[in-house]
Amino acid sequence: VARVVPTDGGEMRLQVSGLAPSRAREFYELWLLDGPTDAMSLGSFRVPASGKADVTVPLAVPVRDFRFIDVSVEPEDGVATHSGRSVLRAPTAA
């Protein structure tokens, strides 16, 4: 379950529950997507054993400029692109 919570100016707050705890050498990453080659990372986070996380990230661009909000599992490999392993995805517009 994921919920985007409004914040005061220039940020996005994401609350998630039910995610698998982060594994060693892996983390979750929050993205704005507009297609397979147009992705902007907003930040990374880890999920504890509870499966819950509350993440606030700065927004450099309007969310409406992208079609999807996405959460992926990323390996700690130094590669700054989307792994293709999405665990949550939702359209940015209703």
PDB file of N, CA and C in Angstrom:
ATOM      1  N   VAL A   1       0.860  -1.166   0.000  1.00  0.00           N
ATOM      2  CA  VAL A   1       0.000   0.000   0.000  1.00  0.00           C
ATOM      3  C   VAL A   1       0.904   1.225   0.000  1.00  0.00           C
ATOM      4  N   ALA A   2       0.575   2.192  -0.816  1.00  0.00           N
ATOM      5  CA  ALA A   2       1.335   3.436  -0.861  1.00  0.00           C
ATOM      6  C   ALA A   2       0.372   4.604  -0.861  1.00  0.00           C
ATOM      7  N   ARG A   3       0.814   5.688  -0.264  1.00  0.00           N
ATOM      8  CA  ARG A   3      -0.002   6.892  -0.230  1.00  0.00           C
ATOM      9  C   ARG A   3       0.923   8.094  -0.363  1.00  0.00           C
ATOM     10  N   VAL A   4       0.589   8.983  -1.309  1.00  0.00           N
ATOM     11  CA  VAL A   4       1.313  10.237  -1.445  1.00  0.00           C
ATOM     12  C   VAL A   4       0.551  11.268  -0.620  1.00  0.00           C
ATOM     13  N   VAL A   5       1.268  11.916   0.281  1.00  0.00           N
ATOM     14  CA  VAL A   5       0.674  12.858   1.211  1.00  0.00           C
ATOM     15  C   VAL A   5       1.104  14.272   0.830  1.00  0.00           C
ATOM     16  N   PRO A   6       0.157  15.205   0.718  1.00  0.00           N
ATOM     17  CA  PRO A   6       0.542  16.583   0.396  1.00  0.00           C
ATOM     18  C   PRO A   6       1.468  17.170   1.459  1.00  0.00           C
ATOM     19  N   THR A   7       2.419  17.991   1.013  1.00  0.00           N
ATOM     20  CA  THR A   7       3.310  18.692   1.936  1.00  0.00           C
ATOM     21  C   THR A   7       3.303  20.173   1.567  1.00  0.00           C
ATOM     22  N   ASP A   8       3.899  20.958   2.403  1.00  0.00           N
ATOM     23  CA  ASP A   8       4.009  22.382   2.127  1.00  0.00           C
ATOM     24  C   ASP A   8       5.205  22.639   1.221  1.00  0.00           C
ATOM     25  N   GLY A   9       4.942  22.957  -0.020  1.00  0.00           N
ATOM     26  CA  GLY A   9       5.927  23.459  -0.967  1.00  0.00           C
ATOM     27  C   GLY A   9       7.140  22.629  -1.290  1.00  0.00           C
ATOM     28  N   GLY A  10       7.218  22.200  -2.528  1.00  0.00           N
ATOM     29  CA  GLY A  10       8.442  21.651  -3.086  1.00  0.00           C
ATOM     30  C   GLY A  10       8.864  20.275  -2.624  1.00  0.00           C
ATOM     31  N   GLU A  11       7.966  19.507  -2.012  1.00  0.00           N
ATOM     32  CA  GLU A  11       8.321  18.167  -1.548  1.00  0.00           C
ATOM     33  C   GLU A  11       7.215  17.172  -1.872  1.00  0.00           C
ATOM     34  N   MET A  12       7.589  15.905  -1.852  1.00  0.00           N
ATOM     35  CA  MET A  12       6.625  14.815  -1.943  1.00  0.00           C
ATOM     36  C   MET A  12       6.859  13.909  -0.741  1.00  0.00           C
ATOM     37  N   ARG A  13       5.772  13.518  -0.092  1.00  0.00           N
ATOM     38  CA  ARG A  13       5.860  12.584   1.031  1.00  0.00           C
ATOM     39  C   ARG A  13       5.164  11.301   0.625  1.00  0.00           C
ATOM     40  N   LEU A  14       5.870  10.193   0.753  1.00  0.00           N
ATOM     41  CA  LEU A  14       5.358   8.875   0.407  1.00  0.00           C
ATOM     42  C   LEU A  14       5.327   8.018   1.661  1.00  0.00           C
ATOM     43  N   GLN A  15       4.159   7.454   1.948  1.00  0.00           N
ATOM     44  CA  GLN A  15       4.020   6.511   3.053  1.00  0.00           C
ATOM     45  C   GLN A  15       3.705   5.149   2.450  1.00  0.00           C
ATOM     46  N   VAL A  16       4.492   4.139   2.803  1.00  0.00           N
ATOM     47  CA  VAL A  16       4.277   2.795   2.278  1.00  0.00           C
ATOM     48  C   VAL A  16       4.174   1.804   3.426  1.00  0.00           C
ATOM     49  N   SER A  17       3.420   0.720   3.182  1.00  0.00           N
ATOM     50  CA  SER A  17       3.351  -0.384   4.135  1.00  0.00           C
ATOM     51  C   SER A  17       3.196  -1.668   3.340  1.00  0.00           C
ATOM     52  N   GLY A  18       3.620  -2.751   3.943  1.00  0.00           N
ATOM     53  CA  GLY A  18       3.500  -4.045   3.291  1.00  0.00           C
ATOM     54  C   GLY A  18       4.627  -4.373   2.328  1.00  0.00           C
ATOM     55  N   LEU A  19       5.676  -3.568   2.311  1.00  0.00           N
ATOM     56  CA  LEU A  19       6.826  -3.882   1.463  1.00  0.00           C
ATOM     57  C   LEU A  19       7.738  -4.867   2.188  1.00  0.00           C
ATOM     58  N   ALA A  20       8.446  -5.659   1.417  1.00  0.00           N
ATOM     59  CA  ALA A  20       9.437  -6.558   2.011  1.00  0.00           C
ATOM     60  C   ALA A  20      10.562  -5.721   2.610  1.00  0.00           C
ATOM     61  N   PRO A  21      11.070  -6.115   3.762  1.00  0.00           N
ATOM     62  CA  PRO A  21      12.208  -5.383   4.326  1.00  0.00           C
ATOM     63  C   PRO A  21      13.372  -5.362   3.329  1.00  0.00           C
ATOM     64  N   SER A  22      14.117  -4.281   3.336  1.00  0.00           N
ATOM     65  CA  SER A  22      15.272  -4.161   2.440  1.00  0.00           C
ATOM     66  C   SER A  22      16.269  -5.278   2.722  1.00  0.00           C
ATOM     67  N   ARG A  23      16.773  -5.842   1.651  1.00  0.00           N
ATOM     68  CA  ARG A  23      17.804  -6.884   1.769  1.00  0.00           C
ATOM     69  C   ARG A  23      19.188  -6.243   1.799  1.00  0.00           C
ATOM     70  N   ALA A  24      20.163  -7.020   2.204  1.00  0.00           N
ATOM     71  CA  ALA A  24      21.544  -6.549   2.158  1.00  0.00           C
ATOM     72  C   ALA A  24      21.896  -6.189   0.719  1.00  0.00           C
ATOM     73  N   ARG A  25      22.571  -5.082   0.547  1.00  0.00           N
ATOM     74  CA  ARG A  25      23.049  -4.590  -0.753  1.00  0.00           C
ATOM     75  C   ARG A  25      21.917  -4.252  -1.725  1.00  0.00           C
ATOM     76  N   GLU A  26      20.720  -3.951  -1.193  1.00  0.00           N
ATOM     77  CA  GLU A  26      19.595  -3.485  -2.003  1.00  0.00           C
ATOM     78  C   GLU A  26      18.869  -2.369  -1.251  1.00  0.00           C
ATOM     79  N   PHE A  27      18.181  -1.521  -2.004  1.00  0.00           N
ATOM     80  CA  PHE A  27      17.387  -0.452  -1.429  1.00  0.00           C
ATOM     81  C   PHE A  27      16.202  -0.181  -2.346  1.00  0.00           C
ATOM     82  N   TYR A  28      15.257   0.585  -1.865  1.00  0.00           N
ATOM     83  CA  TYR A  28      14.122   1.018  -2.668  1.00  0.00           C
ATOM     84  C   TYR A  28      14.422   2.417  -3.204  1.00  0.00           C
ATOM     85  N   GLU A  29      13.896   2.712  -4.382  1.00  0.00           N
ATOM     86  CA  GLU A  29      14.086   4.032  -4.964  1.00  0.00           C
ATOM     87  C   GLU A  29      12.746   4.556  -5.472  1.00  0.00           C
ATOM     88  N   LEU A  30      12.508   5.837  -5.243  1.00  0.00           N
ATOM     89  CA  LEU A  30      11.288   6.513  -5.676  1.00  0.00           C
ATOM     90  C   LEU A  30      11.583   7.266  -6.967  1.00  0.00           C
ATOM     91  N   TRP A  31      10.716   7.072  -7.961  1.00  0.00           N
ATOM     92  CA  TRP A  31      10.928   7.657  -9.289  1.00  0.00           C
ATOM     93  C   TRP A  31       9.683   8.381  -9.785  1.00  0.00           C
ATOM     94  N   LEU A  32       9.902   9.314 -10.700  1.00  0.00           N
ATOM     95  CA  LEU A  32       8.873   9.817 -11.589  1.00  0.00           C
ATOM     96  C   LEU A  32       9.192   9.243 -12.957  1.00  0.00           C
ATOM     97  N   LEU A  33       8.197   8.648 -13.613  1.00  0.00           N
ATOM     98  CA  LEU A  33       8.408   7.996 -14.914  1.00  0.00           C
ATOM     99  C   LEU A  33       7.487   8.587 -15.963  1.00  0.00           C
ATOM    100  N   ASP A  34       8.016   8.667 -17.173  1.00  0.00           N
ATOM    101  CA  ASP A  34       7.209   9.075 -18.316  1.00  0.00           C
ATOM    102  C   ASP A  34       7.445   8.113 -19.480  1.00  0.00           C
ATOM    103  N   GLY A  35       7.989   6.959 -19.192  1.00  0.00           N
ATOM    104  CA  GLY A  35       8.285   5.945 -20.201  1.00  0.00           C
ATOM    105  C   GLY A  35       9.555   5.221 -19.803  1.00  0.00           C
ATOM    106  N   PRO A  36       9.893   4.166 -20.528  1.00  0.00           N
ATOM    107  CA  PRO A  36      11.043   3.345 -20.142  1.00  0.00           C
ATOM    108  C   PRO A  36      12.377   4.077 -20.158  1.00  0.00           C
ATOM    109  N   THR A  37      12.496   5.133 -20.950  1.00  0.00           N
ATOM    110  CA  THR A  37      13.778   5.841 -21.013  1.00  0.00           C
ATOM    111  C   THR A  37      13.716   7.229 -20.388  1.00  0.00           C
ATOM    112  N   ASP A  38      12.581   7.610 -19.834  1.00  0.00           N
ATOM    113  CA  ASP A  38      12.429   8.928 -19.229  1.00  0.00           C
ATOM    114  C   ASP A  38      12.038   8.763 -17.765  1.00  0.00           C
ATOM    115  N   ALA A  39      13.054   8.673 -16.910  1.00  0.00           N
ATOM    116  CA  ALA A  39      12.835   8.455 -15.485  1.00  0.00           C
ATOM    117  C   ALA A  39      13.683   9.433 -14.679  1.00  0.00           C
ATOM    118  N   MET A  40      13.105   9.937 -13.592  1.00  0.00           N
ATOM    119  CA  MET A  40      13.827  10.837 -12.701  1.00  0.00           C
ATOM    120  C   MET A  40      13.776  10.273 -11.291  1.00  0.00           C
ATOM    121  N   SER A  41      14.938  10.000 -10.741  1.00  0.00           N
ATOM    122  CA  SER A  41      15.014   9.518  -9.368  1.00  0.00           C
ATOM    123  C   SER A  41      14.738  10.664  -8.406  1.00  0.00           C
ATOM    124  N   LEU A  42      13.896  10.396  -7.408  1.00  0.00           N
ATOM    125  CA  LEU A  42      13.614  11.384  -6.373  1.00  0.00           C
ATOM    126  C   LEU A  42      14.356  11.092  -5.085  1.00  0.00           C
ATOM    127  N   GLY A  43      14.801   9.852  -4.914  1.00  0.00           N
ATOM    128  CA  GLY A  43      15.522   9.494  -3.707  1.00  0.00           C
ATOM    129  C   GLY A  43      15.392   8.021  -3.387  1.00  0.00           C
ATOM    130  N   SER A  44      16.254   7.560  -2.514  1.00  0.00           N
ATOM    131  CA  SER A  44      16.246   6.152  -2.126  1.00  0.00           C
ATOM    132  C   SER A  44      15.928   6.027  -0.641  1.00  0.00           C
ATOM    133  N   PHE A  45      15.497   4.826  -0.259  1.00  0.00           N
ATOM    134  CA  PHE A  45      15.161   4.574   1.137  1.00  0.00           C
ATOM    135  C   PHE A  45      15.240   3.082   1.421  1.00  0.00           C
ATOM    136  N   ARG A  46      15.307   2.767   2.681  1.00  0.00           N
ATOM    137  CA  ARG A  46      15.298   1.371   3.138  1.00  0.00           C
ATOM    138  C   ARG A  46      14.018   1.130   3.925  1.00  0.00           C
ATOM    139  N   VAL A  47      13.590  -0.112   3.922  1.00  0.00           N
ATOM    140  CA  VAL A  47      12.383  -0.505   4.640  1.00  0.00           C
ATOM    141  C   VAL A  47      12.788  -1.461   5.762  1.00  0.00           C
ATOM    142  N   PRO A  48      12.392  -1.151   7.010  1.00  0.00           N
ATOM    143  CA  PRO A  48      12.722  -2.035   8.129  1.00  0.00           C
ATOM    144  C   PRO A  48      11.815  -3.261   8.167  1.00  0.00           C
ATOM    145  N   ALA A  49      12.001  -4.087   9.167  1.00  0.00           N
ATOM    146  CA  ALA A  49      11.236  -5.336   9.306  1.00  0.00           C
ATOM    147  C   ALA A  49       9.731  -5.110   9.362  1.00  0.00           C
ATOM    148  N   SER A  50       9.298  -3.936   9.793  1.00  0.00           N
ATOM    149  CA  SER A  50       7.863  -3.629   9.872  1.00  0.00           C
ATOM    150  C   SER A  50       7.205  -3.549   8.493  1.00  0.00           C
ATOM    151  N   GLY A  51       8.007  -3.356   7.443  1.00  0.00           N
ATOM    152  CA  GLY A  51       7.461  -3.202   6.094  1.00  0.00           C
ATOM    153  C   GLY A  51       6.926  -1.813   5.821  1.00  0.00           C
ATOM    154  N   LYS A  52       7.145  -0.882   6.753  1.00  0.00           N
ATOM    155  CA  LYS A  52       6.623   0.478   6.609  1.00  0.00           C
ATOM    156  C   LYS A  52       7.758   1.484   6.449  1.00  0.00           C
ATOM    157  N   ALA A  53       7.484   2.513   5.652  1.00  0.00           N
ATOM    158  CA  ALA A  53       8.441   3.612   5.511  1.00  0.00           C
ATOM    159  C   ALA A  53       7.666   4.890   5.250  1.00  0.00           C
ATOM    160  N   ASP A  54       8.216   5.992   5.710  1.00  0.00           N
ATOM    161  CA  ASP A  54       7.650   7.317   5.502  1.00  0.00           C
ATOM    162  C   ASP A  54       8.795   8.165   4.952  1.00  0.00           C
ATOM    163  N   VAL A  55       8.694   8.548   3.683  1.00  0.00           N
ATOM    164  CA  VAL A  55       9.799   9.184   2.971  1.00  0.00           C
ATOM    165  C   VAL A  55       9.350  10.543   2.451  1.00  0.00           C
ATOM    166  N   THR A  56      10.144  11.568   2.700  1.00  0.00           N
ATOM    167  CA  THR A  56       9.888  12.890   2.141  1.00  0.00           C
ATOM    168  C   THR A  56      11.085  13.263   1.276  1.00  0.00           C
ATOM    169  N   VAL A  57      10.794  13.658   0.034  1.00  0.00           N
ATOM    170  CA  VAL A  57      11.858  13.997  -0.924  1.00  0.00           C
ATOM    171  C   VAL A  57      11.563  15.356  -1.548  1.00  0.00           C
ATOM    172  N   PRO A  58      12.616  16.092  -1.922  1.00  0.00           N
ATOM    173  CA  PRO A  58      12.400  17.355  -2.627  1.00  0.00           C
ATOM    174  C   PRO A  58      11.952  17.087  -4.060  1.00  0.00           C
ATOM    175  N   LEU A  59      11.140  17.990  -4.587  1.00  0.00           N
ATOM    176  CA  LEU A  59      10.687  17.888  -5.979  1.00  0.00           C
ATOM    177  C   LEU A  59      11.318  19.012  -6.792  1.00  0.00           C
ATOM    178  N   ALA A  60      12.111  18.633  -7.784  1.00  0.00           N
ATOM    179  CA  ALA A  60      12.747  19.621  -8.659  1.00  0.00           C
ATOM    180  C   ALA A  60      11.848  19.994  -9.835  1.00  0.00           C
ATOM    181  N   VAL A  61      10.855  19.150 -10.113  1.00  0.00           N
ATOM    182  CA  VAL A  61       9.926  19.370 -11.230  1.00  0.00           C
ATOM    183  C   VAL A  61       8.512  19.049 -10.760  1.00  0.00           C
ATOM    184  N   PRO A  62       7.508  19.574 -11.451  1.00  0.00           N
ATOM    185  CA  PRO A  62       6.128  19.232 -11.082  1.00  0.00           C
ATOM    186  C   PRO A  62       5.827  17.752 -11.360  1.00  0.00           C
ATOM    187  N   VAL A  63       5.157  17.098 -10.426  1.00  0.00           N
ATOM    188  CA  VAL A  63       4.776  15.695 -10.583  1.00  0.00           C
ATOM    189  C   VAL A  63       3.939  15.515 -11.846  1.00  0.00           C
ATOM    190  N   ARG A  64       3.090  16.482 -12.148  1.00  0.00           N
ATOM    191  CA  ARG A  64       2.199  16.380 -13.320  1.00  0.00           C
ATOM    192  C   ARG A  64       2.956  16.300 -14.656  1.00  0.00           C
ATOM    193  N   ASP A  65       4.260  16.600 -14.654  1.00  0.00           N
ATOM    194  CA  ASP A  65       5.062  16.495 -15.877  1.00  0.00           C
ATOM    195  C   ASP A  65       5.378  15.040 -16.228  1.00  0.00           C
ATOM    196  N   PHE A  66       5.044  14.107 -15.341  1.00  0.00           N
ATOM    197  CA  PHE A  66       5.323  12.686 -15.545  1.00  0.00           C
ATOM    198  C   PHE A  66       4.028  11.896 -15.442  1.00  0.00           C
ATOM    199  N   ARG A  67       4.013  10.711 -16.048  1.00  0.00           N
ATOM    200  CA  ARG A  67       2.805   9.877 -16.058  1.00  0.00           C
ATOM    201  C   ARG A  67       2.668   8.999 -14.825  1.00  0.00           C
ATOM    202  N   PHE A  68       3.791   8.586 -14.223  1.00  0.00           N
ATOM    203  CA  PHE A  68       3.733   7.619 -13.128  1.00  0.00           C
ATOM    204  C   PHE A  68       4.661   7.988 -11.978  1.00  0.00           C
ATOM    205  N   ILE A  69       4.252   7.571 -10.783  1.00  0.00           N
ATOM    206  CA  ILE A  69       5.125   7.510  -9.611  1.00  0.00           C
ATOM    207  C   ILE A  69       5.465   6.042  -9.442  1.00  0.00           C
ATOM    208  N   ASP A  70       6.720   5.726  -9.214  1.00  0.00           N
ATOM    209  CA  ASP A  70       7.186   4.341  -9.211  1.00  0.00           C
ATOM    210  C   ASP A  70       8.134   4.115  -8.040  1.00  0.00           C
ATOM    211  N   VAL A  71       8.062   2.930  -7.451  1.00  0.00           N
ATOM    212  CA  VAL A  71       9.028   2.499  -6.446  1.00  0.00           C
ATOM    213  C   VAL A  71       9.664   1.216  -6.971  1.00  0.00           C
ATOM    214  N   SER A  72      10.985   1.200  -7.008  1.00  0.00           N
ATOM    215  CA  SER A  72      11.707   0.029  -7.513  1.00  0.00           C
ATOM    216  C   SER A  72      12.672  -0.496  -6.458  1.00  0.00           C
ATOM    217  N   VAL A  73      13.090  -1.735  -6.652  1.00  0.00           N
ATOM    218  CA  VAL A  73      14.158  -2.330  -5.856  1.00  0.00           C
ATOM    219  C   VAL A  73      15.437  -2.159  -6.665  1.00  0.00           C
ATOM    220  N   GLU A  74      16.459  -1.592  -6.034  1.00  0.00           N
ATOM    221  CA  GLU A  74      17.714  -1.294  -6.723  1.00  0.00           C
ATOM    222  C   GLU A  74      18.885  -1.976  -6.023  1.00  0.00           C
ATOM    223  N   PRO A  75      19.806  -2.532  -6.802  1.00  0.00           N
ATOM    224  CA  PRO A  75      21.014  -3.097  -6.202  1.00  0.00           C
ATOM    225  C   PRO A  75      22.022  -1.989  -5.890  1.00  0.00           C
ATOM    226  N   GLU A  76      22.821  -2.189  -4.877  1.00  0.00           N
ATOM    227  CA  GLU A  76      23.905  -1.248  -4.571  1.00  0.00           C
ATOM    228  C   GLU A  76      25.071  -1.536  -5.502  1.00  0.00           C
ATOM    229  N   ASP A  77      24.923  -1.131  -6.760  1.00  0.00           N
ATOM    230  CA  ASP A  77      25.945  -1.417  -7.766  1.00  0.00           C
ATOM    231  C   ASP A  77      26.538  -0.159  -8.393  1.00  0.00           C
ATOM    232  N   GLY A  78      26.106   1.018  -7.922  1.00  0.00           N
ATOM    233  CA  GLY A  78      26.628   2.259  -8.449  1.00  0.00           C
ATOM    234  C   GLY A  78      26.012   2.700  -9.769  1.00  0.00           C
ATOM    235  N   VAL A  79      25.072   1.922 -10.305  1.00  0.00           N
ATOM    236  CA  VAL A  79      24.404   2.271 -11.555  1.00  0.00           C
ATOM    237  C   VAL A  79      23.184   3.127 -11.213  1.00  0.00           C
ATOM    238  N   ALA A  80      23.097   4.309 -11.818  1.00  0.00           N
ATOM    239  CA  ALA A  80      22.061   5.277 -11.447  1.00  0.00           C
ATOM    240  C   ALA A  80      20.806   5.201 -12.314  1.00  0.00           C
ATOM    241  N   THR A  81      20.558   4.073 -12.950  1.00  0.00           N
ATOM    242  CA  THR A  81      19.360   3.927 -13.770  1.00  0.00           C
ATOM    243  C   THR A  81      18.371   2.981 -13.087  1.00  0.00           C
ATOM    244  N   HIS A  82      17.132   3.029 -13.543  1.00  0.00           N
ATOM    245  CA  HIS A  82      16.065   2.177 -13.008  1.00  0.00           C
ATOM    246  C   HIS A  82      16.405   0.710 -13.282  1.00  0.00           C
ATOM    247  N   SER A  83      16.266  -0.122 -12.275  1.00  0.00           N
ATOM    248  CA  SER A  83      16.621  -1.544 -12.399  1.00  0.00           C
ATOM    249  C   SER A  83      15.619  -2.343 -13.227  1.00  0.00           C
ATOM    250  N   GLY A  84      14.411  -1.807 -13.403  1.00  0.00           N
ATOM    251  CA  GLY A  84      13.354  -2.565 -14.070  1.00  0.00           C
ATOM    252  C   GLY A  84      12.573  -3.442 -13.110  1.00  0.00           C
ATOM    253  N   ARG A  85      12.874  -3.371 -11.814  1.00  0.00           N
ATOM    254  CA  ARG A  85      12.193  -4.178 -10.798  1.00  0.00           C
ATOM    255  C   ARG A  85      11.237  -3.317  -9.977  1.00  0.00           C
ATOM    256  N   SER A  86      10.160  -2.877 -10.593  1.00  0.00           N
ATOM    257  CA  SER A  86       9.168  -2.049  -9.907  1.00  0.00           C
ATOM    258  C   SER A  86       8.327  -2.883  -8.963  1.00  0.00           C
ATOM    259  N   VAL A  87       8.070  -2.329  -7.766  1.00  0.00           N
ATOM    260  CA  VAL A  87       7.211  -3.003  -6.795  1.00  0.00           C
ATOM    261  C   VAL A  87       5.915  -2.234  -6.566  1.00  0.00           C
ATOM    262  N   LEU A  88       5.910  -0.955  -6.885  1.00  0.00           N
ATOM    263  CA  LEU A  88       4.715  -0.110  -6.800  1.00  0.00           C
ATOM    264  C   LEU A  88       4.739   0.867  -7.976  1.00  0.00           C
ATOM    265  N   ARG A  89       3.575   1.094  -8.566  1.00  0.00           N
ATOM    266  CA  ARG A  89       3.480   2.100  -9.625  1.00  0.00           C
ATOM    267  C   ARG A  89       2.052   2.595  -9.689  1.00  0.00           C
ATOM    268  N   ALA A  90       1.906   3.910  -9.827  1.00  0.00           N
ATOM    269  CA  ALA A  90       0.581   4.512  -9.912  1.00  0.00           C
ATOM    270  C   ALA A  90       0.644   5.714 -10.846  1.00  0.00           C
ATOM    271  N   PRO A  91      -0.462   5.981 -11.532  1.00  0.00           N
ATOM    272  CA  PRO A  91      -0.506   7.177 -12.378  1.00  0.00           C
ATOM    273  C   PRO A  91      -0.457   8.438 -11.517  1.00  0.00           C
ATOM    274  N   THR A  92       0.117   9.505 -12.053  1.00  0.00           N
ATOM    275  CA  THR A  92       0.203  10.755 -11.298  1.00  0.00           C
ATOM    276  C   THR A  92      -1.105  11.526 -11.342  1.00  0.00           C
ATOM    277  N   ALA A  93      -1.971  11.221 -12.316  1.00  0.00           N
ATOM    278  CA  ALA A  93      -3.264  11.905 -12.425  1.00  0.00           C
ATOM    279  C   ALA A  93      -4.375  10.899 -12.224  1.00  0.00           C
ATOM    280  N   ALA A  94      -5.456  11.364 -11.618  1.00  0.00           N
ATOM    281  CA  ALA A  94      -6.607  10.470 -11.369  1.00  0.00           C
ATOM    282  C   ALA A  94      -7.385  10.218 -12.642  1.00  0.00           C
TER     283      ALA A  94
END
